[in-house]
């Protein structure tokens, strides 16, 4: 019964205090959200933490959900804010978790085809703003107008950025394929999170 | 068509959102143009990236959060009933420390922030709101940590310990729960993890007292040695007496006795 309900209907119920409906939304979105963060950062334990934080905030700030808003766009807005806050407050001396968590690299690297491994590396070498827009449009199934709303910019800007991201990705991929090693971008912290206004 | 013209259509083409006639124009170009063709191929290749699965902890933490949310509501209801029955049962101290009060405080801050903001600059409003948001999240984390420390499985209790370390200043309830875990949890791993978590709050006298009280009951040499090391690091001379008991007790593991001996020298 609940499986046939739309995201928006479920979220409205959560908003009205029926917390268990969040369980259905969790089943639908915790894996996509995890992959969103993992592809963006390459950091598995941190991605798991951030997913948890997103569901925290959905529950805590459920009253701010407007029923006429698409749930996914709202959720990814929260997801971006969560990461933004995480970057802002992160201090190196507080990173205690990794010792209790599995390795950072994807577990099945050995089995992955070389091409897919190279692609994964190439993606992590993309500039962060391009990487994000590519991930949102290719993997998270968001339309360009939804992404534009999320980033606070024009639809045309999003499309241009997707195209430029592909151009950059192609060059990086070719360099990696040719055996050239590129310095691995730090998964977090070195890139400043882009200000939506600077995206124009 | 030129590459520049295609560039405008390519993103929509890739998401399959072009009308048939435009799509066929792009397809034709892509077949004859190497860079555009490679870009389109890359988009397809991205599908090769496998979808990763998060670890089981994500689900258990979520369940714990939902449980604590439901319990929180129940607590609120029972709080009002208890207060009707007898207000004396509810000391002011308890009330101020309860998670429900945290939410009330957050609301008070929000409302105050609103009124202050109306009469002063906008920045102060947002600071107050941020403080309230931070407080709410801290309360939720504490609830999750407490809830997870009570779970059946050792891995979930480990997660609970891990959660407790994500707070800048855990409340006394969480510290009590960690000390209780250190003394009574039947898993050595969980006891060691809680010790590690407590080491962050070693500057608090109540934590140091709890650590010393946990010493006599410990059976595992691993935990005993870790406790001795931590108390030496914290330079707490009150631990010496208990170290001496270890030193003189023939039933205690020889390694632990040696460590206690070393600890006494360090603290004397």
CSV table of C-alpha atoms in Angstrom, one decimal:
chain,number,residue,atom,x,y,z
A,1,UNK,CA,0.0,0.0,0.0
A,2,UNK,CA,2.7,2.5,1.1
A,3,UNK,CA,4.8,1.4,-1.9
A,4,UNK,CA,2.3,2.8,-4.3
A,5,UNK,CA,2.3,6.2,-2.6
A,6,UNK,CA,4.2,9.1,-4.2
A,7,UNK,CA,7.2,10.6,-2.4
A,8,UNK,CA,5.2,13.8,-1.8
A,9,UNK,CA,2.3,11.9,-0.2
A,10,UNK,CA,4.7,10.0,2.1
A,11,UNK,CA,6.5,13.2,3.0
A,12,UNK,CA,3.2,14.9,3.8
A,13,UNK,CA,2.4,12.1,6.2
A,14,UNK,CA,5.8,12.5,7.8
A,15,UNK,CA,5.1,16.1,8.1
A,16,UNK,CA,1.8,15.3,9.9
A,17,UNK,CA,3.8,13.3,12.5
A,18,UNK,CA,3.6,9.8,11.0
A,19,UNK,CA,7.3,9.2,11.4
A,20,UNK,CA,7.2,5.6,10.1
A,21,UNK,CA,6.5,6.8,6.6
A,22,UNK,CA,10.0,8.1,6.6
A,23,UNK,CA,11.0,4.4,6.6
A,24,UNK,CA,9.5,4.0,3.1
A,25,UNK,CA,11.4,7.1,1.9
A,26,UNK,CA,14.5,5.8,3.5
A,27,UNK,CA,14.2,2.5,1.5
A,28,UNK,CA,13.7,4.5,-1.7
A,29,UNK,CA,16.5,7.0,-1.3
A,30,UNK,CA,19.2,5.9,1.1
A,31,UNK,CA,21.2,4.1,-1.6
A,32,UNK,CA,20.9,6.9,-4.3
A,33,UNK,CA,21.9,9.4,-1.6
A,34,UNK,CA,24.8,7.3,-0.5
A,35,UNK,CA,26.0,7.0,-4.1
A,36,UNK,CA,25.5,10.8,-4.6
A,37,UNK,CA,27.9,11.4,-1.8
A,38,UNK,CA,30.3,8.6,-2.7
A,39,UNK,CA,30.7,9.7,-6.2
A,40,UNK,CA,31.1,13.3,-5.1
A,41,UNK,CA,33.7,12.6,-2.4
A,42,UNK,CA,35.1,9.0,-2.9
A,43,UNK,CA,34.8,8.7,0.9
A,44,UNK,CA,32.7,5.8,2.0
A,45,UNK,CA,32.4,6.3,5.8
A,46,UNK,CA,31.8,10.0,5.4
A,47,UNK,CA,29.1,9.3,2.8
A,48,UNK,CA,27.3,7.0,5.2
A,49,UNK,CA,27.4,9.7,7.9
A,50,UNK,CA,26.0,12.3,5.6
A,51,UNK,CA,23.2,10.1,4.5
A,52,UNK,CA,22.2,9.7,8.1
A,53,UNK,CA,22.4,13.4,8.6
A,54,UNK,CA,20.0,14.0,5.7
A,55,UNK,CA,17.3,11.8,7.2
A,56,UNK,CA,17.9,13.5,10.6
A,57,UNK,CA,17.2,16.8,9.0
A,58,UNK,CA,14.2,15.6,7.0
A,59,UNK,CA,12.6,14.4,10.2
A,60,UNK,CA,13.6,17.5,12.3
A,61,UNK,CA,12.6,20.0,9.7
A,62,UNK,CA,9.6,18.2,8.3
A,63,UNK,CA,7.4,21.2,9.0
A,64,UNK,CA,9.3,23.2,6.5
A,65,UNK,CA,8.4,20.8,3.7
A,66,UNK,CA,5.8,22.4,1.4
A,67,UNK,CA,3.5,19.8,-0.2
A,68,UNK,CA,3.6,21.5,-3.6
A,69,UNK,CA,7.4,21.1,-3.7
A,70,UNK,CA,8.9,18.0,-5.4
A,71,UNK,CA,10.3,15.8,-2.6
A,72,UNK,CA,13.5,14.8,-4.5
A,73,UNK,CA,14.5,18.4,-5.2
A,74,UNK,CA,13.8,19.3,-1.5
A,75,UNK,CA,15.8,16.3,-0.3
A,76,UNK,CA,18.8,17.0,-2.5
A,77,UNK,CA,18.7,20.6,-1.3
A,78,UNK,CA,19.0,19.2,2.2
A,79,UNK,CA,21.8,16.9,1.0
A,80,UNK,CA,23.8,19.7,-0.4
A,81,UNK,CA,23.3,21.8,2.8
A,82,UNK,CA,24.4,18.8,4.9
A,83,UNK,CA,27.6,18.5,3.0
A,84,UNK,CA,28.2,22.3,3.0
A,85,UNK,CA,27.9,22.4,6.8
A,86,UNK,CA,30.1,19.3,7.0
A,87,UNK,CA,32.8,21.0,5.0
A,88,UNK,CA,32.5,24.2,7.0
A,89,UNK,CA,32.9,22.6,10.5
A,90,UNK,CA,35.2,19.7,9.6
A,91,UNK,CA,38.4,19.8,11.7
A,92,UNK,CA,41.1,17.2,11.0
A,93,UNK,CA,41.6,16.3,14.7
A,94,UNK,CA,38.0,15.2,15.0
A,95,UNK,CA,38.1,12.5,12.4
A,96,UNK,CA,37.9,9.5,14.7
A,97,UNK,CA,35.4,7.4,12.7
A,98,UNK,CA,37.6,5.8,10.0
A,99,UNK,CA,39.2,3.4,12.4
A,100,UNK,CA,35.8,1.9,13.1
A,101,UNK,CA,34.7,1.8,9.5
A,102,UNK,CA,35.6,-0.2,6.4
A,103,UNK,CA,38.2,0.9,3.9
A,104,UNK,CA,37.6,4.0,1.9
A,105,UNK,CA,38.0,2.4,-1.5
A,106,UNK,CA,35.1,0.6,-3.1
A,107,UNK,CA,35.2,-3.0,-2.0
A,108,UNK,CA,34.9,-4.5,-5.5
A,109,UNK,CA,37.7,-2.5,-7.1
A,110,UNK,CA,39.5,-5.7,-8.0
A,111,UNK,CA,36.5,-7.0,-9.9
A,112,UNK,CA,35.7,-3.7,-11.6
A,113,UNK,CA,36.6,-3.5,-15.2
A,114,UNK,CA,39.6,-1.3,-15.9
A,115,UNK,CA,37.5,1.1,-17.8
A,116,UNK,CA,35.0,1.6,-15.0
A,117,UNK,CA,37.9,2.1,-12.5
A,118,UNK,CA,39.4,4.7,-14.8
A,119,UNK,CA,36.1,6.4,-15.1
A,120,UNK,CA,35.7,6.5,-11.4
A,121,UNK,CA,39.1,8.1,-11.1
A,122,UNK,CA,38.4,10.5,-13.9
A,123,UNK,CA,35.2,11.6,-12.2
A,124,UNK,CA,37.1,12.4,-9.0
A,125,UNK,CA,39.5,14.6,-10.9
A,126,UNK,CA,36.7,16.7,-12.3
A,127,UNK,CA,36.3,20.2,-10.8
A,128,UNK,CA,33.8,19.9,-8.0
A,129,UNK,CA,31.1,22.0,-9.5
A,130,UNK,CA,31.2,20.1,-12.8
A,131,UNK,CA,31.3,16.8,-11.0
A,132,UNK,CA,28.3,17.6,-8.9
A,133,UNK,CA,26.2,18.7,-11.9
A,134,UNK,CA,27.2,15.6,-13.9
A,135,UNK,CA,26.3,13.3,-10.9
A,136,UNK,CA,23.0,15.0,-10.4
A,137,UNK,CA,22.0,14.7,-14.1
A,138,UNK,CA,23.4,11.3,-14.9
A,139,UNK,CA,22.9,9.3,-11.7
A,140,UNK,CA,20.4,11.0,-9.5
A,141,UNK,CA,17.8,11.3,-12.3
A,142,UNK,CA,17.2,14.9,-11.9
A,143,UNK,CA,16.0,17.0,-14.7
A,144,UNK,CA,18.0,20.1,-15.7
A,145,UNK,CA,15.3,22.5,-14.4
A,146,UNK,CA,15.3,20.7,-11.1
A,147,UNK,CA,19.1,21.0,-10.9
A,148,UNK,CA,18.8,24.7,-11.8
A,149,UNK,CA,16.4,25.2,-8.9
A,150,UNK,CA,18.7,23.3,-6.6
A,151,UNK,CA,21.8,25.3,-7.5
A,152,UNK,CA,19.9,28.6,-7.8
A,153,UNK,CA,20.9,29.2,-11.4
A,154,UNK,CA,19.5,29.3,-15.0
A,155,UNK,CA,18.7,26.0,-16.8
A,156,UNK,CA,21.0,27.1,-19.6
A,157,UNK,CA,23.9,27.4,-17.1
A,158,UNK,CA,23.3,23.8,-16.0
A,159,UNK,CA,23.3,22.5,-19.5
A,160,UNK,CA,26.5,24.4,-20.3
A,161,UNK,CA,28.1,23.0,-17.3
A,162,UNK,CA,27.0,19.4,-18.1
A,163,UNK,CA,28.6,19.8,-21.5
A,164,UNK,CA,31.8,21.3,-20.1
A,165,UNK,CA,31.9,18.5,-17.5
A,166,UNK,CA,31.8,15.9,-20.3
A,167,UNK,CA,34.5,17.7,-22.2
A,168,UNK,CA,36.8,17.8,-19.2
A,169,UNK,CA,35.9,14.2,-18.3
A,170,UNK,CA,36.9,13.1,-21.8
A,171,UNK,CA,40.3,14.8,-21.5
A,172,UNK,CA,41.0,13.4,-18.1
A,173,UNK,CA,39.8,9.9,-19.1
A,174,UNK,CA,42.2,10.0,-22.1
A,175,UNK,CA,45.1,11.0,-20.0
A,176,UNK,CA,44.4,8.2,-17.5
A,177,UNK,CA,43.9,5.7,-20.3
A,178,UNK,CA,47.3,6.8,-21.8
A,179,UNK,CA,48.8,5.8,-18.5
A,180,UNK,CA,49.5,9.4,-17.3
A,181,UNK,CA,49.0,9.7,-13.6
A,182,UNK,CA,47.2,12.7,-12.3
A,183,UNK,CA,47.5,13.9,-8.7
A,184,UNK,CA,44.4,12.6,-6.9
A,185,UNK,CA,42.2,15.3,-5.8
A,186,UNK,CA,41.6,15.4,-2.2
A,187,UNK,CA,38.1,14.0,-1.6
A,188,UNK,CA,37.2,16.9,0.6
A,189,UNK,CA,38.2,20.2,1.9
A,190,UNK,CA,40.6,21.5,-0.8
A,191,UNK,CA,37.8,22.6,-3.1
A,192,UNK,CA,35.6,25.3,-1.8
A,193,UNK,CA,32.0,24.5,-2.2
A,194,UNK,CA,30.7,26.7,-5.0
A,195,UNK,CA,28.6,29.6,-4.1
A,196,UNK,CA,25.3,29.3,-6.1
A,197,UNK,CA,25.7,32.9,-7.2
A,198,UNK,CA,29.1,32.2,-8.7
A,199,UNK,CA,27.6,29.5,-11.0
A,200,UNK,CA,26.3,32.0,-13.5
B,1,UNK,CA,25.4,21.2,-37.8
B,2,UNK,CA,28.4,22.7,-36.0
B,3,UNK,CA,29.7,21.5,-32.7
B,4,UNK,CA,28.7,24.8,-31.0
B,5,UNK,CA,25.1,24.3,-32.1
B,6,UNK,CA,25.2,20.6,-31.0
B,7,UNK,CA,26.6,21.7,-27.6
B,8,UNK,CA,23.2,23.4,-26.9
B,9,UNK,CA,21.3,20.2,-27.7
B,10,UNK,CA,23.6,17.6,-26.5
B,11,UNK,CA,22.6,17.7,-22.8
B,12,UNK,CA,18.9,17.3,-23.6
B,13,UNK,CA,19.8,14.6,-26.1
B,14,UNK,CA,21.7,12.7,-23.5
B,15,UNK,CA,18.8,12.7,-21.1
B,16,UNK,CA,16.5,11.7,-23.9
B,17,UNK,CA,14.5,14.9,-23.8
B,18,UNK,CA,14.7,16.0,-27.4
B,19,UNK,CA,12.0,15.7,-30.0
B,20,UNK,CA,12.7,13.1,-32.7
B,21,UNK,CA,13.7,15.4,-35.5
B,22,UNK,CA,16.3,17.2,-33.3
B,23,UNK,CA,17.5,14.0,-31.8
B,24,UNK,CA,18.2,12.6,-35.3
B,25,UNK,CA,20.2,15.8,-36.1
B,26,UNK,CA,22.3,15.3,-33.0
B,27,UNK,CA,22.8,11.6,-33.8
B,28,UNK,CA,24.0,12.3,-37.3
B,29,UNK,CA,26.5,14.8,-36.0
B,30,UNK,CA,27.7,12.6,-33.2
B,31,UNK,CA,28.4,9.8,-35.7
B,32,UNK,CA,30.7,12.0,-37.8
B,33,UNK,CA,32.4,14.1,-35.1
B,34,UNK,CA,35.0,12.4,-32.9
B,35,UNK,CA,35.0,14.7,-29.9
B,36,UNK,CA,31.2,15.0,-29.7
B,37,UNK,CA,30.9,11.3,-30.3
B,38,UNK,CA,33.3,10.5,-27.5
B,39,UNK,CA,31.4,12.8,-25.1
B,40,UNK,CA,28.2,11.1,-25.9
B,41,UNK,CA,29.9,7.7,-25.5
B,42,UNK,CA,31.3,8.8,-22.1
B,43,UNK,CA,27.8,9.6,-20.9
B,44,UNK,CA,26.7,6.1,-21.8
B,45,UNK,CA,29.9,4.6,-20.2
B,46,UNK,CA,29.1,6.3,-16.9
B,47,UNK,CA,26.4,3.6,-16.5
B,48,UNK,CA,29.3,1.2,-16.0
B,49,UNK,CA,30.0,2.7,-12.6
B,50,UNK,CA,28.4,0.2,-10.2
B,51,UNK,CA,25.9,1.3,-7.7
B,52,UNK,CA,27.5,0.9,-4.3
B,53,UNK,CA,25.7,-0.3,-1.2
B,54,UNK,CA,26.2,1.4,2.1
B,55,UNK,CA,27.1,-0.6,5.1
B,56,UNK,CA,24.4,-2.1,7.4
B,57,UNK,CA,25.1,0.6,10.0
B,58,UNK,CA,23.3,3.1,7.9
B,59,UNK,CA,20.1,1.2,8.3
B,60,UNK,CA,20.5,0.4,12.0
B,61,UNK,CA,21.3,4.0,12.8
B,62,UNK,CA,18.2,5.1,10.8
B,63,UNK,CA,16.0,2.7,12.7
B,64,UNK,CA,17.5,3.9,16.0
B,65,UNK,CA,16.8,7.4,15.0
B,66,UNK,CA,13.2,6.6,14.1
B,67,UNK,CA,12.7,4.7,17.4
B,68,UNK,CA,14.1,7.6,19.4
B,69,UNK,CA,11.8,9.9,17.5
B,70,UNK,CA,8.8,7.8,18.4
B,71,UNK,CA,10.0,7.4,22.0
B,72,UNK,CA,10.5,11.2,22.2
B,73,UNK,CA,6.8,11.7,21.4
B,74,UNK,CA,5.9,9.1,23.9
B,75,UNK,CA,8.1,10.8,26.5
B,76,UNK,CA,6.4,14.1,25.9
B,77,UNK,CA,3.0,12.6,26.4
B,78,UNK,CA,4.0,10.7,29.6
B,79,UNK,CA,5.7,13.9,30.8
B,80,UNK,CA,2.5,15.8,30.8
B,81,UNK,CA,0.7,12.9,32.5
B,82,UNK,CA,3.4,12.6,35.2
B,83,UNK,CA,3.2,16.3,35.8
B,84,UNK,CA,-0.6,16.0,36.3
B,85,UNK,CA,-0.1,13.2,38.8
B,86,UNK,CA,2.6,14.9,40.9
B,87,UNK,CA,4.8,17.7,40.0
B,88,UNK,CA,7.2,16.9,42.8
B,89,UNK,CA,8.4,13.9,40.9
B,90,UNK,CA,9.8,16.1,38.2
B,91,UNK,CA,12.6,18.2,39.6
B,92,UNK,CA,13.5,21.3,37.7
B,93,UNK,CA,17.0,19.8,37.0
B,94,UNK,CA,15.5,16.8,35.3
B,95,UNK,CA,13.2,19.0,33.3
B,96,UNK,CA,16.0,21.2,32.1
B,97,UNK,CA,18.0,18.2,31.0
B,98,UNK,CA,15.3,16.2,29.2
B,99,UNK,CA,15.4,16.1,25.4
B,100,UNK,CA,11.8,17.5,25.3
B,101,UNK,CA,13.1,20.5,27.1
B,102,UNK,CA,15.8,20.9,24.5
B,103,UNK,CA,13.1,21.3,21.9
B,104,UNK,CA,11.3,23.7,24.1
B,105,UNK,CA,14.4,25.7,24.6
B,106,UNK,CA,15.1,25.7,20.8
B,107,UNK,CA,11.6,27.1,20.3
B,108,UNK,CA,12.1,29.8,22.9
B,109,UNK,CA,15.4,30.7,21.2
B,110,UNK,CA,13.7,30.8,17.8
B,111,UNK,CA,10.8,33.0,19.1
B,112,UNK,CA,13.3,35.3,20.9
B,113,UNK,CA,15.4,35.4,17.8
B,114,UNK,CA,12.4,36.5,15.8
B,115,UNK,CA,11.5,39.4,18.1
B,116,UNK,CA,15.1,40.5,18.6
B,117,UNK,CA,15.5,40.3,14.8
B,118,UNK,CA,12.6,42.6,14.3
B,119,UNK,CA,14.3,45.3,16.4
B,120,UNK,CA,17.9,44.8,15.5
B,121,UNK,CA,19.8,43.6,12.5
B,122,UNK,CA,19.0,40.5,10.6
B,123,UNK,CA,22.3,38.8,11.4
B,124,UNK,CA,21.3,38.2,15.0
B,125,UNK,CA,18.2,36.4,14.0
B,126,UNK,CA,20.0,34.0,11.8
B,127,UNK,CA,22.6,33.4,14.5
B,128,UNK,CA,19.9,32.5,17.0
B,129,UNK,CA,18.2,30.2,14.5
B,130,UNK,CA,21.5,28.5,13.8
B,131,UNK,CA,22.0,28.0,17.5
B,132,UNK,CA,18.6,26.5,17.9
B,133,UNK,CA,19.1,24.3,14.9
B,134,UNK,CA,22.4,23.1,16.3
B,135,UNK,CA,20.8,22.4,19.6
B,136,UNK,CA,18.1,20.4,18.0
B,137,UNK,CA,20.6,18.3,16.1
B,138,UNK,CA,22.7,17.7,19.2
B,139,UNK,CA,19.6,16.5,21.0
B,140,UNK,CA,18.8,14.1,18.2
B,141,UNK,CA,22.4,12.7,18.2
B,142,UNK,CA,22.3,12.2,21.9
B,143,UNK,CA,19.0,10.3,21.6
B,144,UNK,CA,20.4,8.1,18.9
B,145,UNK,CA,23.6,7.4,20.8
B,146,UNK,CA,21.6,6.4,23.9
B,147,UNK,CA,19.2,4.3,21.9
B,148,UNK,CA,22.0,2.5,20.2
B,149,UNK,CA,23.9,1.8,23.3
B,150,UNK,CA,20.9,-0.3,24.5
B,151,UNK,CA,20.8,-2.5,21.3
B,152,UNK,CA,21.2,-6.2,21.3
B,153,UNK,CA,24.0,-6.6,18.9
B,154,UNK,CA,27.6,-5.6,19.7
B,155,UNK,CA,28.1,-3.9,16.4
B,156,UNK,CA,25.1,-1.6,17.0
B,157,UNK,CA,26.4,-0.7,20.5
B,158,UNK,CA,29.7,0.1,18.8
B,159,UNK,CA,27.9,2.4,16.5
B,160,UNK,CA,26.2,4.0,19.5
B,161,UNK,CA,29.6,4.6,21.0
B,162,UNK,CA,30.8,6.1,17.7
B,163,UNK,CA,27.7,8.4,17.7
B,164,UNK,CA,28.5,9.7,21.1
B,165,UNK,CA,31.8,11.0,19.9
B,166,UNK,CA,30.1,13.2,17.3
B,167,UNK,CA,28.9,15.7,19.9
B,168,UNK,CA,31.0,18.6,21.0
B,169,UNK,CA,29.8,18.3,24.5
B,170,UNK,CA,27.7,15.2,25.3
B,171,UNK,CA,25.2,15.6,28.1
B,172,UNK,CA,25.7,13.8,31.4
B,173,UNK,CA,23.2,11.1,30.3
B,174,UNK,CA,25.4,10.0,27.4
B,175,UNK,CA,28.5,10.0,29.6
B,176,UNK,CA,26.7,7.9,32.2
B,177,UNK,CA,25.6,5.5,29.4
B,178,UNK,CA,29.2,5.3,28.2
B,179,UNK,CA,30.6,4.6,31.7
B,180,UNK,CA,27.9,2.0,32.2
B,181,UNK,CA,28.9,0.4,28.9
B,182,UNK,CA,32.5,0.4,30.0
B,183,UNK,CA,31.7,-1.4,33.2
B,184,UNK,CA,29.0,-3.9,32.1
B,185,UNK,CA,29.0,-4.5,28.4
B,186,UNK,CA,29.8,-8.1,27.7
B,187,UNK,CA,31.8,-7.4,24.6
B,188,UNK,CA,35.5,-6.4,25.0
B,189,UNK,CA,35.4,-4.5,21.7
B,190,UNK,CA,32.5,-2.4,22.9
B,191,UNK,CA,34.1,-1.7,26.3
B,192,UNK,CA,37.4,-0.7,24.6
B,193,UNK,CA,35.5,1.6,22.2
B,194,UNK,CA,33.6,3.2,25.0
B,195,UNK,CA,36.9,3.7,26.8
B,196,UNK,CA,38.3,5.4,23.7
B,197,UNK,CA,35.2,7.6,23.5
B,198,UNK,CA,35.5,8.5,27.2
B,199,UNK,CA,39.2,9.4,26.8
B,200,UNK,CA,38.0,12.6,25.0
B,201,UNK,CA,36.3,13.8,28.2
B,202,UNK,CA,39.1,12.9,30.6
B,203,UNK,CA,39.3,16.4,31.8
B,204,UNK,CA,36.0,16.0,33.5
B,205,UNK,CA,36.3,14.9,37.1
B,206,UNK,CA,33.1,12.7,36.9
B,207,UNK,CA,34.6,10.8,34.0
B,208,UNK,CA,37.9,10.2,35.7
B,209,UNK,CA,36.0,9.0,38.8
B,210,UNK,CA,33.9,6.7,36.6
B,211,UNK,CA,37.1,5.3,35.0
B,212,UNK,CA,38.7,4.5,38.4
B,213,UNK,CA,35.4,2.9,39.6
B,214,UNK,CA,35.4,0.8,36.5
B,215,UNK,CA,38.8,-0.7,37.2
B,216,UNK,CA,38.0,-3.4,39.9
B,217,UNK,CA,35.2,-5.0,37.9
B,218,UNK,CA,37.1,-5.5,34.7
B,219,UNK,CA,38.0,-9.1,33.8
B,220,UNK,CA,39.7,-8.6,30.5
B,221,UNK,CA,43.4,-7.9,30.6
B,222,UNK,CA,43.1,-5.8,27.4
B,223,UNK,CA,40.6,-3.4,29.0
B,224,UNK,CA,42.5,-3.4,32.3
B,225,UNK,CA,45.7,-2.3,30.5
B,226,UNK,CA,43.9,0.3,28.4
B,227,UNK,CA,42.3,1.7,31.5
B,228,UNK,CA,45.7,1.9,33.3
B,229,UNK,CA,47.2,3.6,30.3
B,230,UNK,CA,44.4,6.2,30.1
B,231,UNK,CA,44.5,7.0,33.8
B,232,UNK,CA,48.3,7.5,33.6
B,233,UNK,CA,47.8,9.8,30.6
B,234,UNK,CA,45.2,11.7,32.6
B,235,UNK,CA,47.7,12.0,35.6
B,236,UNK,CA,45.0,11.0,38.1
B,237,UNK,CA,46.8,10.2,41.4
B,238,UNK,CA,43.5,8.7,42.7
B,239,UNK,CA,44.1,5.7,40.5
B,240,UNK,CA,47.2,4.6,42.4
B,241,UNK,CA,45.2,2.9,45.1
B,242,UNK,CA,43.4,0.7,42.6
B,243,UNK,CA,46.7,0.0,40.7
B,244,UNK,CA,48.2,-1.3,44.0
B,245,UNK,CA,45.3,-3.7,44.4
B,246,UNK,CA,46.0,-5.1,40.9
B,247,UNK,CA,49.7,-5.2,41.7
B,248,UNK,CA,49.1,-7.4,44.8
B,249,UNK,CA,46.4,-9.6,43.4
B,250,UNK,CA,47.8,-12.9,42.3
B,251,UNK,CA,44.7,-13.7,40.2
B,252,UNK,CA,45.3,-10.7,38.0
B,253,UNK,CA,47.1,-11.4,34.7
B,254,UNK,CA,51.0,-10.9,35.1
B,255,UNK,CA,51.1,-8.4,32.2
B,256,UNK,CA,48.4,-6.3,34.0
B,257,UNK,CA,50.3,-6.5,37.3
B,258,UNK,CA,53.4,-5.2,35.5
B,259,UNK,CA,51.4,-2.4,33.9
B,260,UNK,CA,50.0,-1.4,37.2
B,261,UNK,CA,53.5,-1.4,38.7
B,262,UNK,CA,54.5,1.0,35.9
B,263,UNK,CA,51.4,3.1,36.4
B,264,UNK,CA,52.2,3.5,40.1
B,265,UNK,CA,55.7,4.7,39.3
B,266,UNK,CA,54.3,7.2,36.7
B,267,UNK,CA,51.8,8.7,39.1
B,268,UNK,CA,53.8,8.7,42.3
